[in-house]
Tab-separated table of C-alpha atoms in Angstrom:
chain	number	residue	atom	x	y	z
A	1	MET	CA	119.848	98.500	99.327
A	2	SER	CA	122.274	99.100	96.029
A	3	THR	CA	125.089	101.820	96.710
A	4	PRO	CA	124.456	105.052	94.907
A	5	GLU	CA	127.160	106.015	92.491
A	6	TYR	CA	127.895	109.260	94.740
A	7	ILE	CA	128.323	106.932	97.674
A	8	ARG	CA	130.921	104.502	96.564
A	9	ALA	CA	133.082	107.761	94.796
A	10	ILE	CA	133.306	109.157	98.556
A	11	ARG	CA	133.809	105.472	100.016
A	12	ALA	CA	136.646	105.513	97.482
A	13	SER	CA	138.958	108.491	99.454
A	14	ALA	CA	137.229	107.713	102.534
A	15	GLY	CA	137.534	104.184	103.164
A	16	HIS	CA	135.334	102.474	105.663
A	17	ARG	CA	135.161	105.245	107.916
A	18	LEU	CA	131.731	106.716	109.418
A	19	LEU	CA	129.521	108.501	107.049
A	20	LEU	CA	126.702	110.503	107.916
A	21	LEU	CA	123.667	109.723	105.185
A	22	PRO	CA	120.228	111.643	104.543
A	23	GLY	CA	117.750	108.725	104.756
A	24	VAL	CA	113.880	108.043	103.648
A	25	THR	CA	111.529	106.134	104.892
A	26	ALA	CA	107.593	105.793	103.617
A	27	VAL	CA	104.651	104.343	105.380
A	28	VAL	CA	102.569	104.694	102.180
A	29	PHE	CA	98.305	104.048	102.516
A	30	ASP	CA	96.021	103.559	99.676
A	31	ASP	CA	92.566	105.100	100.150
A	32	ARG	CA	91.330	101.269	101.803
A	33	GLY	CA	93.769	101.860	104.511
A	34	ARG	CA	96.045	99.433	103.922
A	35	VAL	CA	99.634	99.911	104.090
A	36	LEU	CA	102.455	99.106	101.342
A	37	LEU	CA	105.129	96.761	102.301
A	38	GLY	CA	107.560	95.395	100.244
A	39	ARG	CA	109.808	92.021	101.243
A	40	ARG	CA	113.789	92.859	100.901
A	41	SER	CA	115.722	90.790	99.015
A	42	ASP	CA	118.926	91.291	100.862
A	43	THR	CA	117.190	89.900	104.681
A	44	GLY	CA	114.076	88.133	103.150
A	45	ARG	CA	111.974	90.438	105.782
A	46	TRP	CA	109.038	92.584	104.851
A	47	SER	CA	109.281	96.062	105.639
A	48	VAL	CA	108.256	99.497	104.659
A	49	VAL	CA	109.734	101.208	101.482
A	50	GLY	CA	113.178	103.426	102.175
A	51	GLY	CA	116.557	104.522	101.169
A	52	ILE	CA	118.898	107.353	100.685
A	53	ALA	CA	118.223	110.409	99.464
A	54	GLU	CA	120.510	111.779	96.245
A	55	PRO	CA	122.708	114.821	95.963
A	56	GLY	CA	120.387	118.073	95.777
A	57	GLU	CA	117.168	115.591	96.092
A	58	GLN	CA	114.348	117.321	98.614
A	59	PRO	CA	113.364	114.382	101.303
A	60	ALA	CA	109.917	114.207	100.093
A	61	GLN	CA	111.555	113.779	96.590
A	62	THR	CA	113.159	110.736	98.009
A	63	ALA	CA	110.445	109.399	99.027
A	64	VAL	CA	108.183	109.223	96.223
A	65	ARG	CA	111.167	108.201	93.694
A	66	GLU	CA	111.927	105.223	96.429
A	67	VAL	CA	108.252	103.802	96.237
A	68	TYR	CA	107.964	103.641	92.748
A	69	GLU	CA	111.197	102.272	92.212
A	70	GLU	CA	110.901	99.375	94.162
A	71	THR	CA	106.951	99.217	93.981
A	72	ALA	CA	105.768	100.469	90.875
A	73	VAL	CA	103.377	102.703	93.091
A	74	ARG	CA	102.761	106.083	92.505
A	75	CYS	CA	102.358	108.240	96.034
A	76	VAL	CA	101.975	111.633	97.312
A	77	PRO	CA	103.473	112.660	100.751
A	78	GLU	CA	101.249	113.931	103.184
A	79	ARG	CA	103.275	114.620	106.619
A	80	VAL	CA	106.594	114.135	108.253
A	81	VAL	CA	106.267	111.127	111.098
A	82	LEU	CA	109.024	111.164	112.484
A	83	VAL	CA	112.652	112.848	112.599
A	84	GLN	CA	115.402	110.367	113.862
A	85	MET	CA	119.072	109.492	113.826
A	86	LEU	CA	119.289	106.026	113.642
A	87	GLN	CA	122.207	103.610	115.751
A	88	PRO	CA	125.477	103.520	113.144
A	89	VAL	CA	125.742	100.231	111.335
A	90	THR	CA	128.818	98.431	109.732
A	91	TYR	CA	128.188	96.594	107.170
A	92	ALA	CA	129.944	92.770	106.228
A	93	ASN	CA	132.583	94.626	104.100
A	94	GLY	CA	133.329	97.092	106.771
A	95	ASP	CA	131.482	99.975	105.436
A	96	ARG	CA	130.675	101.853	108.414
A	97	CYS	CA	127.321	104.252	108.438
A	98	GLN	CA	125.055	105.948	110.438
A	99	PHE	CA	121.528	107.340	108.974
A	100	GLN	CA	119.424	110.329	109.669
A	101	ASP	CA	116.022	108.529	108.764
A	102	ILE	CA	112.882	111.362	107.725
A	103	THR	CA	109.605	109.181	107.694
A	104	PHE	CA	106.748	110.761	105.879
A	105	ARG	CA	103.360	108.925	105.712
A	106	CYS	CA	102.050	108.844	101.862
A	107	ARG	CA	99.095	108.394	100.401
A	108	ALA	CA	99.153	106.216	97.081
A	109	THR	CA	97.725	108.152	94.265
A	110	GLY	CA	98.292	105.446	91.330
A	111	GLY	CA	100.472	102.362	89.784
A	112	GLU	CA	99.761	98.423	90.855
A	113	ALA	CA	101.871	97.428	93.346
A	114	ARG	CA	104.387	94.997	92.058
A	115	VAL	CA	108.233	94.121	92.329
A	116	ASN	CA	110.158	97.305	90.340
A	117	ASP	CA	113.765	96.452	90.681
A	118	HIS	CA	116.135	94.274	92.634
A	119	GLU	CA	115.936	95.260	95.934
A	120	SER	CA	112.475	93.631	96.840
A	121	LEU	CA	111.603	90.196	96.326
A	122	GLU	CA	107.331	90.964	97.213
A	123	VAL	CA	105.441	93.876	97.169
A	124	GLY	CA	102.045	94.000	98.606
A	125	TRP	CA	99.323	95.941	100.504
A	126	PHE	CA	98.415	94.639	104.501
A	127	GLU	CA	95.521	95.638	106.162
A	128	PRO	CA	97.300	97.597	109.666
A	129	ASP	CA	95.759	94.546	112.058
A	130	ALA	CA	97.038	91.862	109.526
A	131	LEU	CA	100.908	92.595	108.986
A	132	PRO	CA	103.231	90.126	108.130
A	133	ALA	CA	105.971	90.093	110.704
A	134	LEU	CA	108.019	92.994	110.616
A	135	ASP	CA	110.999	94.362	112.631
A	136	PRO	CA	110.629	97.089	115.408
A	137	PHE	CA	111.666	99.760	112.868
A	138	ALA	CA	109.064	99.526	110.696
A	139	LEU	CA	106.433	98.725	112.981
A	140	ASP	CA	107.330	101.825	115.054
A	141	ARG	CA	106.948	103.966	111.843
A	142	ILE	CA	103.646	102.433	110.761
A	143	HIS	CA	101.890	102.868	114.071
A	144	ARG	CA	103.297	106.309	114.216
A	145	ALA	CA	101.960	107.126	110.888
A	146	LEU	CA	98.626	105.684	111.781
A	147	ARG	CA	98.401	107.958	114.500
A	148	ASP	CA	97.435	112.089	114.041
A	149	GLU	CA	99.959	113.075	116.427
A	150	PRO	CA	102.965	115.517	115.601
A	151	THR	CA	106.245	115.108	114.176
A	152	TRP	CA	107.983	112.913	116.747
A	153	PHE	CA	111.782	113.663	117.556
A	154	GLU	CA	113.661	111.968	119.914
A	155	VAL	CA	114.713	115.256	122.743
A	156	PRO	CA	118.047	114.466	124.821
A	157	ALA	CA	117.867	114.851	128.193
A	158	GLU	CA	119.996	117.820	128.193
A	159	ILE	CA	117.561	119.686	126.619
A	160	ALA	CA	114.147	118.106	127.766
A	161	GLU	CA	115.337	119.916	131.404
């Protein structure tokens, strides 16, 4: 994932300190029920599409933009699948981030799936029962997007009581 210019500007004064960043994941299905995946250039692994919101951008807009930028597929968000604060991550350069992920289930509306930027090595449509090797993050989001359930969010123990 490339770093947006506004994050670079923040890093110029914040250094490697932990930044809380708004992230969006898009689980996109076509009219045949296949899911859109991209093989990431940074890890070489297949995953769902995602990225960081730009200043002033609504999360649903981020999902649509990221899907198009990475895969050339047009989509429409249908519902929020989950909202989750992810664990902090430290990058090789020492930068620390924690992403708040909003995952959307999206429906493809046009475009031809192809590599559309430098963030993907391959893109393609996969049957949900014939997915390539995926990490738990992507698998969980796909499985939740396939279910017709309310939006998932973690309820801390002190609130759940």
